[in-house]
Coordinates of C-alpha atoms and ligand atoms in Angstrom, one line a residue:
Chain A
M1 CA 115.7 22.7 107.2
K2 CA 116.9 22.6 103.6
I3 CA 120.6 22.8 102.9
L4 CA 121.9 24.1 99.6
V5 CA 125.3 22.8 98.5
A6 CA 127.3 24.6 95.8
Y7 CA 128.9 21.8 93.9
K8 CA 131.4 22.9 91.2
R9 CA 133.0 20.7 88.6
V10 CA 136.7 21.3 88.1
I11 CA 139.7 19.6 86.6
D12 CA 140.6 16.7 88.9
Y13 CA 143.1 17.6 91.5
N14 CA 145.5 14.8 90.3
V15 CA 145.8 16.3 86.9
R16 CA 148.9 18.3 86.3
V17 CA 147.3 21.3 84.6
Q18 CA 149.2 22.7 81.6
V19 CA 149.0 26.0 79.8
K20 CA 148.2 25.9 76.0
P21 CA 151.2 26.8 74.0
D22 CA 149.4 29.9 72.5
G23 CA 148.7 31.2 76.0
S24 CA 144.9 31.3 75.4
G25 CA 144.0 29.0 78.3
V26 CA 144.8 25.7 79.9
M27 CA 144.6 22.3 78.3
T28 CA 141.2 20.8 78.9
E29 CA 141.0 18.2 76.0
G30 CA 140.5 14.7 77.5
V31 CA 141.3 15.9 81.0
K32 CA 139.5 14.3 83.9
L33 CA 136.9 16.5 85.6
S34 CA 135.7 15.9 89.2
A35 CA 133.8 17.7 91.9
N36 CA 135.9 20.4 93.6
P37 CA 137.3 18.5 96.6
F38 CA 136.0 21.1 99.0
D39 CA 132.5 20.8 97.6
D40 CA 132.5 17.0 98.2
I41 CA 133.3 17.9 101.8
A42 CA 130.5 20.4 101.8
L43 CA 128.1 17.8 100.5
E44 CA 129.3 15.2 103.0
E45 CA 128.6 17.7 105.8
A46 CA 125.1 18.4 104.6
L47 CA 124.4 14.7 104.3
R48 CA 125.6 14.1 107.9
L49 CA 123.3 16.9 109.1
R50 CA 120.4 15.2 107.4
E51 CA 121.3 11.9 108.9
K52 CA 121.3 13.6 112.3
G53 CA 117.8 14.8 111.6
I54 CA 118.8 18.5 111.5
A55 CA 118.4 18.9 107.8
S56 CA 115.4 17.6 105.9
E57 CA 116.6 18.0 102.4
V58 CA 120.0 18.4 100.6
I59 CA 120.1 20.1 97.2
V60 CA 123.2 20.2 95.1
V61 CA 123.6 23.1 92.7
T62 CA 126.1 23.6 89.9
I63 CA 126.6 26.3 87.4
A64 CA 128.2 24.6 84.4
P65 CA 127.8 23.7 80.7
A66 CA 125.1 21.3 79.6
D67 CA 127.4 18.3 79.8
A68 CA 127.7 18.6 83.6
Q69 CA 124.7 16.3 84.3
A70 CA 126.9 13.3 85.2
H71 CA 128.7 15.5 87.7
L72 CA 125.4 16.3 89.4
R73 CA 124.4 12.6 89.3
N74 CA 127.5 11.9 91.3
G75 CA 126.3 14.4 93.9
L76 CA 122.9 12.6 93.9
A77 CA 124.6 9.2 94.2
M78 CA 126.5 10.5 97.2
G79 CA 123.1 11.2 98.8
A80 CA 121.7 14.6 97.8
N81 CA 117.9 14.6 97.4
R82 CA 117.8 16.6 94.3
A83 CA 119.9 18.7 92.0
I84 CA 119.7 22.1 90.3
H85 CA 121.7 22.6 87.1
V86 CA 122.1 26.2 86.1
V87 CA 123.3 25.9 82.5
S88 CA 126.0 28.3 81.4
E89 CA 128.3 27.4 78.5
Q90 CA 130.7 30.1 79.8
A91 CA 132.6 29.7 83.0
V92 CA 131.2 32.1 85.6
A93 CA 133.2 34.4 87.8
P94 CA 132.6 34.2 91.6
L95 CA 130.4 37.4 91.7
T96 CA 128.1 35.8 89.0
A97 CA 128.1 32.5 90.8
A98 CA 127.0 34.3 94.0
R99 CA 124.2 36.2 92.2
V100 CA 123.0 32.9 90.7
L101 CA 123.0 31.2 94.1
L102 CA 121.1 34.1 95.6
K103 CA 118.4 33.7 93.0
L104 CA 118.0 30.0 93.9
I105 CA 118.0 30.9 97.6
E106 CA 115.1 33.2 97.1
T107 CA 113.0 30.3 95.8
E108 CA 114.4 27.5 98.0
Q109 CA 114.7 29.4 101.3
P110 CA 117.5 27.1 102.8
G111 CA 118.5 27.3 106.4
L112 CA 122.1 26.8 105.5
V113 CA 124.2 27.1 102.4
L114 CA 127.5 25.2 102.2
L115 CA 130.2 26.0 99.7
G116 CA 133.9 25.0 99.3
K117 CA 136.3 27.5 100.8
Q118 CA 137.8 27.7 97.3
A119 CA 137.5 26.2 93.9
I120 CA 140.8 24.6 92.9
D121 CA 140.6 25.9 89.3
D122 CA 140.4 29.7 89.9
D123 CA 141.6 29.5 93.5
A124 CA 139.5 32.6 94.1
S125 CA 138.0 31.8 97.5
Q126 CA 135.3 34.5 96.9
T127 CA 131.9 33.0 96.2
G128 CA 130.9 32.1 99.8
P129 CA 131.5 35.6 101.3
M130 CA 130.1 37.3 98.2
L131 CA 126.9 35.3 98.5
A132 CA 126.6 36.0 102.2
A133 CA 127.0 39.7 101.5
L134 CA 124.4 39.8 98.7
W135 CA 122.0 37.8 100.9
D136 CA 122.8 40.0 103.9
R137 CA 123.4 37.0 106.1
P138 CA 126.3 35.8 108.3
Q139 CA 129.3 33.9 106.9
A140 CA 131.6 31.5 108.5
T141 CA 134.5 30.7 106.2
F142 CA 137.2 27.9 106.4
A143 CA 135.1 25.7 108.6
S144 CA 136.7 22.7 110.2
K145 CA 133.7 22.0 112.6
V146 CA 130.1 22.9 112.2
E147 CA 127.5 22.4 115.0
V148 CA 124.0 23.3 113.9
S149 CA 121.1 24.0 116.3
A150 CA 117.6 25.3 115.6
S151 CA 118.4 28.9 115.0
S152 CA 122.1 29.2 115.0
A153 CA 125.4 27.4 114.1
R154 CA 128.6 27.3 116.0
V155 CA 131.5 27.1 113.5
T156 CA 135.2 26.4 114.1
R157 CA 137.3 28.2 111.5
E158 CA 140.9 27.4 110.5
I159 CA 142.5 30.8 110.4
D160 CA 146.1 31.9 110.3
A161 CA 146.2 32.6 114.0
G162 CA 144.7 29.2 115.0
L163 CA 141.1 28.1 115.5
E164 CA 138.4 30.7 115.8
I165 CA 134.9 29.9 116.9
L166 CA 132.0 31.9 115.7
E167 CA 128.3 31.7 116.4
V168 CA 126.1 32.7 113.5
D169 CA 122.3 33.1 113.3
L170 CA 120.6 31.0 110.6
P171 CA 120.2 31.1 107.7
A172 CA 123.9 31.5 107.1
V173 CA 126.7 30.7 104.6
V174 CA 129.4 28.4 105.6
T175 CA 132.5 27.6 103.5
V176 CA 134.3 24.4 104.3
D177 CA 137.9 23.5 104.8
L178 CA 139.6 20.1 104.2
R179 CA 139.5 18.8 107.8
L180 CA 135.8 19.2 108.3
N181 CA 135.1 15.6 107.3
E182 CA 136.1 12.8 105.0
P183 CA 133.6 12.4 102.1
R184 CA 132.0 8.9 101.7
F185 CA 132.5 6.7 98.7
I186 CA 129.7 6.2 96.3
K187 CA 128.3 2.7 96.1
L188 CA 127.0 1.0 93.0
P189 CA 123.3 0.8 94.1
D190 CA 123.4 4.5 94.9
I191 CA 124.4 5.3 91.3
M192 CA 121.3 3.4 90.2
K193 CA 119.1 5.2 92.7
A194 CA 120.5 8.6 91.6
K195 CA 119.1 8.1 88.1
S196 CA 115.6 8.6 89.3
K197 CA 116.3 11.6 91.6
P198 CA 115.0 15.0 90.4
M199 CA 117.2 17.3 88.4
Q200 CA 116.0 20.7 87.5
T201 CA 117.6 22.5 84.6
I202 CA 117.6 26.3 84.4
A203 CA 119.2 28.4 81.6
I204 CA 121.3 31.1 83.2
D205 CA 119.8 33.8 81.0
T206 CA 116.3 33.2 82.4
L207 CA 117.5 34.2 85.9
A208 CA 117.8 37.9 84.9
I209 CA 121.0 38.5 86.8
D210 CA 123.9 40.9 86.1
A211 CA 126.5 38.5 84.8
S212 CA 129.1 41.2 83.9
N213 CA 132.7 40.6 84.8
H214 CA 135.0 43.6 85.3
H215 CA 138.1 41.6 84.9
T216 CA 139.4 40.0 81.7
T217 CA 142.1 37.4 81.5
T218 CA 144.3 38.4 78.6
R219 CA 147.0 35.7 78.9
F220 CA 147.8 32.4 80.5
A221 CA 151.5 31.5 81.1
P222 CA 153.3 28.6 82.7
P223 CA 154.9 29.5 86.0
A224 CA 158.6 30.2 86.3
Q225 CA 160.4 26.8 86.8
R226 CA 162.8 26.4 89.6
Q227 CA 166.2 25.0 88.5
K228 CA 166.9 21.4 89.6
G229 CA 169.4 21.6 92.3
V230 CA 172.2 19.4 93.6
L231 CA 172.2 16.2 95.7
V232 CA 174.6 16.1 98.6
K233 CA 175.7 12.8 100.0
D234 CA 175.7 13.5 103.8
V235 CA 175.1 16.0 106.5
P236 CA 178.6 17.6 106.5
E237 CA 178.1 18.2 102.7
L238 CA 174.7 19.7 103.4
V239 CA 176.1 22.0 106.0
A240 CA 178.9 23.0 103.7
A241 CA 176.4 23.7 100.9
L242 CA 174.3 25.9 103.2
K243 CA 177.4 27.8 104.3
A244 CA 178.4 28.3 100.7
R245 CA 175.1 30.0 100.0
G246 CA 175.5 32.2 103.0
L247 CA 172.5 30.6 104.8
L248 CA 174.4 29.5 108.0
Chain B
M1 CA 146.1 58.2 89.3
S2 CA 145.1 55.8 91.9
K3 CA 143.8 56.4 95.4
I4 CA 144.4 53.3 97.3
L5 CA 142.8 52.1 100.6
I6 CA 144.6 49.3 102.4
I7 CA 142.8 47.4 105.2
A8 CA 145.3 46.8 108.0
E9 CA 145.6 43.4 109.5
H10 CA 146.6 43.3 113.2
R11 CA 146.3 41.4 116.4
S12 CA 146.9 42.2 120.0
G13 CA 148.1 45.7 119.2
K14 CA 150.6 44.6 116.6
L15 CA 150.4 45.4 112.9
N16 CA 150.9 42.3 110.8
S17 CA 153.7 42.5 108.4
S18 CA 151.2 41.6 105.7
T19 CA 150.1 45.2 105.7
A20 CA 153.6 46.5 104.7
K21 CA 153.5 44.0 101.8
C22 CA 150.2 45.5 100.6
V23 CA 151.8 48.9 100.7
T24 CA 154.6 47.6 98.3
A25 CA 152.0 46.3 95.9
A26 CA 150.1 49.7 96.1
R27 CA 153.2 51.7 95.4
A28 CA 153.5 49.8 92.0
M29 CA 150.0 51.0 91.1
Q30 CA 150.7 54.7 90.1
A31 CA 149.4 55.7 93.5
Q32 CA 148.7 59.2 94.2
A33 CA 147.6 58.4 97.7
I34 CA 147.9 55.3 99.9
D35 CA 145.8 55.3 103.0
I36 CA 145.7 52.5 105.6
A37 CA 142.5 51.9 107.6
V38 CA 142.9 50.5 111.1
F39 CA 139.7 49.0 112.5
S40 CA 140.0 48.3 116.2
S41 CA 138.5 49.0 119.6
D42 CA 141.8 50.5 120.5
P43 CA 143.5 51.6 117.3
A44 CA 146.2 54.0 118.6
A45 CA 149.2 51.6 118.8
V46 CA 148.5 49.9 115.4
A47 CA 147.8 53.2 113.7
A48 CA 151.1 54.5 114.9
Q49 CA 152.9 51.5 113.4
A50 CA 151.0 51.9 110.1
A51 CA 151.9 55.6 110.0
K52 CA 155.6 54.7 110.0
L53 CA 155.4 52.6 106.8
D54 CA 157.2 54.1 103.8
G55 CA 154.8 55.4 101.1
V56 CA 151.8 55.8 103.3
S57 CA 149.9 59.1 102.9
R58 CA 147.4 58.8 105.8
V59 CA 146.2 56.4 108.4
L60 CA 142.5 56.3 109.1
S61 CA 141.7 55.2 112.6
L62 CA 138.3 53.5 113.1
D63 CA 137.7 53.2 116.8
H64 CA 134.6 51.1 117.6
P65 CA 134.0 48.4 120.2
A66 CA 132.5 46.1 117.5
N67 CA 135.8 46.1 115.6
D68 CA 137.5 43.7 117.9
P69 CA 137.9 40.9 117.1
A70 CA 137.6 41.7 113.4
L71 CA 134.6 40.0 111.8
A72 CA 134.1 40.2 108.1
A73 CA 130.4 40.9 108.5
T74 CA 131.1 43.8 110.8
L75 CA 134.0 45.3 108.9
A76 CA 132.6 45.0 105.4
P77 CA 129.9 47.7 105.6
Q78 CA 132.4 50.0 107.2
V79 CA 135.0 49.4 104.4
V80 CA 132.2 50.0 101.8
A81 CA 131.5 53.3 103.4
L82 CA 135.2 54.3 103.4
A83 CA 135.8 53.0 99.9
A84 CA 133.8 55.8 98.3
G85 CA 136.8 58.0 97.9
Y86 CA 139.2 55.4 96.5
T87 CA 140.0 53.7 93.2
H88 CA 141.5 50.6 94.8
V89 CA 140.8 48.6 98.0
L90 CA 143.6 46.2 99.0
A91 CA 144.1 43.7 101.8
P92 CA 146.5 40.8 102.4
S93 CA 145.6 37.4 101.0
T94 CA 145.6 35.9 104.5
T95 CA 142.5 34.3 106.1
F96 CA 141.7 37.8 107.3
G97 CA 141.7 39.3 103.8
K98 CA 140.1 36.3 102.1
D99 CA 137.2 36.5 104.5
L100 CA 136.7 40.2 104.3
L101 CA 137.4 41.4 100.8
P102 CA 134.9 39.3 98.8
R103 CA 132.2 40.5 101.2
V104 CA 133.3 44.1 100.5
A105 CA 133.4 43.5 96.7
A106 CA 130.0 42.0 96.5
L107 CA 128.4 44.9 98.5
L108 CA 130.1 47.2 96.1
G109 CA 128.9 45.2 93.1
E110 CA 132.5 44.7 91.9
S111 CA 134.5 41.7 90.7
M112 CA 137.5 40.9 92.9
A113 CA 141.0 39.7 92.2
S114 CA 142.5 37.2 94.6
D115 CA 146.2 36.7 95.2
L116 CA 147.7 39.5 93.1
M117 CA 151.3 38.4 92.6
K118 CA 152.6 41.0 90.2
V119 CA 151.5 44.6 89.4
I120 CA 151.9 45.6 85.8
D121 CA 150.1 48.9 86.1
A122 CA 147.2 50.2 88.2
Y123 CA 144.6 48.0 86.5
T124 CA 146.8 45.2 85.1
F125 CA 148.3 42.4 87.2
E126 CA 149.2 38.7 87.4
R127 CA 147.6 36.1 89.6
P128 CA 148.0 32.3 89.8
I129 CA 145.3 29.8 89.1
Y130 CA 145.3 25.9 89.3
A131 CA 147.6 25.8 92.4
G132 CA 150.1 28.0 90.6
N133 CA 150.3 25.8 87.5
A134 CA 149.2 28.7 85.4
I135 CA 149.8 32.4 85.8
T136 CA 147.2 34.7 84.3
T137 CA 147.5 38.3 83.2
V138 CA 144.3 40.1 84.2
Q139 CA 143.0 43.4 82.9
A140 CA 140.6 45.1 85.3
A141 CA 138.2 47.8 84.0
A142 CA 139.7 51.2 84.8
D143 CA 136.3 52.8 85.4
R144 CA 135.5 50.4 88.3
K145 CA 137.0 50.1 91.7
L146 CA 139.6 47.4 91.9
I147 CA 139.2 45.2 94.9
A148 CA 142.2 42.9 95.3
S149 CA 144.0 40.7 97.8
V150 CA 147.8 40.7 97.8
R151 CA 149.7 37.4 97.7
L152 CA 152.3 37.9 100.5
A153 CA 155.0 35.6 99.1
S154 CA 155.3 37.9 96.1
F155 CA 156.0 41.2 97.7
A156 CA 158.6 42.4 100.1
A157 CA 157.5 44.6 103.0
T158 CA 157.8 48.3 102.5
G159 CA 160.4 49.9 104.8
E160 CA 159.9 52.5 107.5
Q161 CA 159.9 56.2 106.8
S162 CA 161.8 58.7 109.0
G163 CA 158.7 60.7 109.8
S164 CA 155.2 59.6 110.3
A165 CA 152.1 59.9 108.1
P166 CA 149.1 61.8 109.7
I167 CA 146.6 59.7 111.7
E168 CA 143.0 60.8 111.4
A169 CA 140.1 59.5 113.4
V170 CA 137.1 58.6 111.3
K171 CA 133.6 58.1 112.5
L172 CA 131.3 56.2 110.3
D173 CA 127.6 56.0 110.6
V174 CA 126.7 52.6 109.3
P175 CA 124.5 50.0 110.9
L176 CA 126.4 47.0 112.0
P177 CA 125.0 43.5 112.0
T178 CA 124.5 41.4 115.2
H179 CA 124.0 38.1 113.5
T180 CA 127.6 37.0 113.9
R181 CA 129.2 36.6 117.3
F182 CA 132.8 35.8 118.2
I183 CA 133.1 33.1 120.8
E184 CA 136.8 32.4 121.1
L185 CA 140.2 32.1 119.5
Q186 CA 142.2 29.0 120.3
A187 CA 145.5 30.6 119.3
G188 CA 148.4 28.5 117.9
A189 CA 151.7 28.5 119.8
Q190 CA 153.1 32.0 119.8
D191 CA 156.5 31.2 121.3
R192 CA 158.0 30.5 117.9
P193 CA 158.8 32.6 114.8
D194 CA 155.7 33.3 112.7
L195 CA 155.4 30.9 109.8
Q196 CA 154.3 33.6 107.4
S197 CA 157.1 36.1 108.0
A198 CA 160.0 33.9 109.2
A199 CA 163.2 34.0 107.2
R200 CA 163.7 30.3 107.8
V201 CA 161.1 27.5 107.9
V202 CA 161.6 23.8 108.8
S203 CA 158.6 21.6 107.7
G204 CA 157.8 18.0 108.5
G205 CA 155.5 15.6 106.6
R206 CA 153.7 12.4 107.1
A207 CA 157.0 10.5 107.5
L208 CA 157.4 11.8 111.0
G209 CA 154.7 9.4 112.0
S210 CA 153.6 11.0 115.3
A211 CA 153.3 14.2 117.2
E212 CA 156.1 13.1 119.5
A213 CA 158.4 12.5 116.6
F214 CA 157.8 16.0 115.4
S215 CA 160.1 17.1 118.3
I216 CA 163.1 16.5 116.1
I217 CA 161.7 19.1 113.7
Y218 CA 161.3 21.6 116.5
A219 CA 164.8 20.9 117.7
L220 CA 166.2 21.7 114.3
A221 CA 164.0 24.7 113.9
D222 CA 165.2 26.0 117.3
K223 CA 168.8 25.7 116.3
L224 CA 168.1 27.7 113.1
G225 CA 165.7 30.2 114.7
A226 CA 163.2 28.9 112.2
A227 CA 159.4 28.7 112.1
V228 CA 157.9 25.2 111.9
G229 CA 155.6 24.2 109.1
A230 CA 154.0 21.0 108.0
S231 CA 152.4 19.2 105.0
R232 CA 148.6 18.6 105.0
A233 CA 149.2 14.9 105.7
A234 CA 151.0 15.8 108.9
V235 CA 148.3 18.2 110.0
D236 CA 145.5 15.7 109.0
A237 CA 147.2 13.0 111.1
G238 CA 147.2 15.4 114.1
Y239 CA 150.9 15.7 114.5
V240 CA 150.7 19.5 114.5
A241 CA 148.1 22.3 114.5
S242 CA 146.3 23.3 111.4
D243 CA 147.8 26.8 111.3
L244 CA 151.1 25.2 110.4
Q245 CA 150.0 23.8 107.1
V246 CA 152.0 25.0 104.1
G247 CA 150.5 24.9 100.6
Q248 CA 147.7 25.7 98.3
T249 CA 145.1 25.5 101.0
G250 CA 147.4 26.4 103.9
K251 CA 150.0 29.2 104.0
I252 CA 151.9 30.4 101.0
I253 CA 155.3 31.4 102.2
A254 CA 158.6 32.8 100.9
P255 CA 161.3 32.3 103.5
G256 CA 165.0 32.6 102.5
L257 CA 165.5 29.0 103.6
Y258 CA 162.9 26.2 103.5
I259 CA 163.8 22.7 104.7
A260 CA 161.2 20.0 103.8
I261 CA 161.7 16.8 105.8
G262 CA 159.8 13.7 105.0
I263 CA 157.5 15.5 102.6
S264 CA 156.9 14.0 99.1
G265 CA 156.4 17.3 97.3
A266 CA 152.8 17.1 96.1
I267 CA 151.8 20.0 93.8
Q268 CA 149.5 21.4 96.4
H269 CA 152.5 21.6 98.9
L270 CA 154.9 23.0 96.3
T271 CA 152.4 25.8 95.6
G272 CA 153.1 27.1 99.1
I273 CA 156.9 27.2 98.7
K274 CA 157.6 28.2 95.1
D275 CA 159.0 31.6 96.2
A276 CA 161.3 30.3 98.8
G277 CA 165.0 31.4 98.4
T278 CA 166.6 28.0 98.9
I279 CA 164.7 24.8 99.3
V280 CA 166.4 21.9 101.1
A281 CA 164.8 18.4 101.0
I282 CA 165.5 15.4 103.1
N283 CA 163.7 12.3 102.0
K284 CA 164.5 8.6 101.8
D285 CA 163.0 8.3 98.4
G286 CA 165.4 9.7 95.8
E287 CA 162.6 9.8 93.3
A288 CA 160.3 12.0 95.4
P289 CA 159.0 15.0 93.5
I290 CA 160.3 17.3 96.1
F291 CA 163.8 16.8 94.6
E292 CA 162.5 18.4 91.3
V293 CA 162.4 21.7 93.1
A294 CA 164.9 21.4 95.9
D295 CA 168.1 23.4 95.5
I296 CA 169.9 21.0 97.8
G297 CA 168.7 17.4 98.3
L298 CA 169.8 14.8 100.7
V299 CA 168.5 11.2 100.3
G300 CA 168.2 9.2 103.5
D301 CA 166.4 8.4 106.7
L302 CA 165.2 11.5 108.4
F303 CA 165.3 9.9 111.8
K304 CA 169.1 9.6 111.4
L305 CA 169.8 12.7 109.4
V306 CA 167.8 15.3 111.2
P307 CA 169.4 14.8 114.6
E308 CA 172.8 14.7 112.9
L309 CA 172.1 18.0 111.2
T310 CA 170.9 19.6 114.4
A311 CA 174.0 18.4 116.2
A312 CA 176.2 19.7 113.3
L313 CA 174.8 23.2 113.8
D314 CA 176.2 23.5 117.4
Ligands
FAD1 C1 142.3 20.1 97.4 C2 143.6 19.7 98.1 C3 144.4 20.6 98.7 C4 145.6 20.3 99.3 N1 146.3 21.2 100.0 C5 147.5 20.9 100.5 C6 148.3 21.9 101.2 O1 147.9 23.0 101.3 N2 149.5 21.5 101.7 C7 149.9 20.2 101.6 O2 151.0 19.9 102.1 N3 149.2 19.3 101.0 C8 148.0 19.6 100.5 N4 147.2 18.6 99.9 C9 147.7 17.2 100.0 C10 148.7 16.8 99.1 O3 148.1 16.4 97.8 C11 149.6 15.6 99.6 O4 148.7 14.5 100.0 C12 150.3 16.0 100.9 O5 151.1 17.1 100.7 C13 151.3 14.8 101.3 O6 151.9 15.1 102.5 P1 153.4 14.4 102.8 O7 154.3 14.8 101.7 O8 153.7 14.7 104.2 O9 153.0 12.9 102.8 P2 153.4 11.7 101.7 O10 153.0 12.1 100.3 O11 152.9 10.5 102.2 O12 155.0 11.8 101.7 C14 155.8 11.3 102.8 C15 157.2 11.3 102.3 O13 158.1 11.0 103.3 C16 159.1 10.1 102.8 N5 159.6 9.3 103.9 C17 159.0 8.3 104.6 N6 159.7 7.8 105.6 C18 160.8 8.6 105.6 C19 162.0 8.6 106.4 N7 162.1 7.7 107.5 N8 163.0 9.4 106.1 C20 162.9 10.3 105.1 N9 161.8 10.4 104.3 C21 160.8 9.5 104.6 C22 158.5 9.4 101.7 O14 159.5 8.9 100.8 C23 157.5 10.4 101.1 O15 158.1 11.1 100.1 C24 146.0 18.9 99.3 C25 145.3 18.0 98.6 C26 144.1 18.3 98.0 C27 143.3 17.3 97.3
AMP2 N1 130.1 27.4 88.9 C1 129.9 27.0 90.2 N2 129.0 26.0 90.4 C2 128.8 25.6 91.6 N3 129.4 26.1 92.7 C3 130.3 27.1 92.6 C4 130.6 27.6 91.3 N4 131.5 28.5 91.4 C5 131.8 28.6 92.7 N5 131.1 27.7 93.4 C6 131.1 27.5 94.9 O1 132.0 28.4 95.5 C7 133.1 27.8 96.1 C8 134.3 28.8 96.1 O2 134.6 29.0 94.7 P1 135.6 30.2 94.3 O3 135.1 31.5 94.9 O4 135.6 30.2 92.8 O5 137.0 29.8 94.9 C9 133.2 26.5 95.4 O6 133.9 25.6 96.3 C10 131.8 26.1 95.2 O7 131.2 25.6 96.4

């Protein structure tokens, strides 16, 4: 079974993202970019399934500008067999990303597609379910445990009410949550090996998909700041402060 | 004028308060009609609760054995069939809505807006990106259906009306998939106030050090009638269940009082509490980032201070 992993490049989660003074976007000059943390977890899960003999091949896919090759090389160094780079100079919205992934699925015929539960840039949490809908296949979102057998997968999902277990027929789309696994570190020899792994480049226009977005972002603004509060010196003062605010 | 369809969230015969928050968002959208759809194998009780919500025009009751428990793959084609007569489809930005709505949007061929936090008009709104570090204003095309999830921390629940909106049973003739099967729900503890709707929340972090030590958090929460929350580090370490995680990737909450104990205040955690009324922090490190946002801070050892606070509330 092939596993396709959607592997997005985003501003590193340690960067404190700032809005440009003119409100036209966020600062990206010189900012560190990394794999979306959830996508590293998705890739790790795919690699483990290959190590268990369940998957035969792991393919990482990104839809990103031409300079994202190093990002895909990281995915290859982590252990993916090959990479597909769909080149788009513009950022793509989730519906477009899902349409692109569907095109690749039609050629690759994977048994499982793993995505992050959300990308930490747009925080949309849409691409996985959208892909599953377009593909007319099952989805299991927010996975914290994935058990794959020949024709189905049993997935534990972290939902608001607790842990939900679903069984889905394969092929299926699974979006992963933080507690699914802990991604491995890349070792130096793996970086060397990754250089010779196959990377396919596809211009997004050649896929003939509808890339329209019905939503336009007209302004970016910094969030309202909370006022810095007061420090109290002990518990009686804390209780008094809470009482003064009518909270006790 | 907008005709808005809201997908009700419910469990065990109880309407989730998230639905009443969606109604508030809908009312800000120049709504001509606000209908609530209740998908269930036994919708009567939930439909009656939905019909009481102020501002609701009609409740559509969709009685089908396959509608319990709610699976996105089963509900989505039904929502698509219902959506024909509406300009907007809304659901709460909970794990329920986040699972369902993108599936609906894709079937309709529409873009989707996640976590709507402020309605400017029927097709203009604000939503957060980058863990709330930037707030975007988004203009949706007015000739398309707007599919949006509603950020719960940003809207108050609509009240109850004196009367009751009409409830109409709707039968849909759409094929439902069989490729997805519910096995079980391991529900979190239900004997405590619900984290997402509680007026007070007490959260513990990595500093607690063990599941046993978390008992001091529970004791304080009990005194306050508060729900219990946790940082990701505390959940990852297994001190509490995952449904207690507060933050960017956990629950986004807006209680009147939030008490963060032994939590450093990472940006991903702060995203989840930005809309809290009063934030109290107890941390032994006076430089911890949590103090940047705390309204009231107390520097010291939680193992001494928390029992002392609990005792002081007698
Ligand atoms: C993609 C992504 C998503 C994330 N999503 C979330 C999320 O949704 N929610 C979330 O919470 N985190 C999230 N995180 C993790 C986040 O970055 C932090 O790692 C996490 O919040 C830290 O938890 P903590 O504050 O409990 O632990 P720490 O950062 O280790 O802080 C412990 C604090 O306890 C204090 N302390 C220690 N001992 C005592 C004592 N005896 N008395 C008093 N104080 C004491 C310390 O001074 C310290 O400030 C996410 C991270 C990533 C990468
Ligand atoms: N441009 C992209 N390239 C690769 N994967 C993507 C892209 N956009 C979204 N994804 C995948 O979809 C997931 C959810 O993204 P989102 O719906 O934007 O929150 C991500 O974690 C990725 O796995």
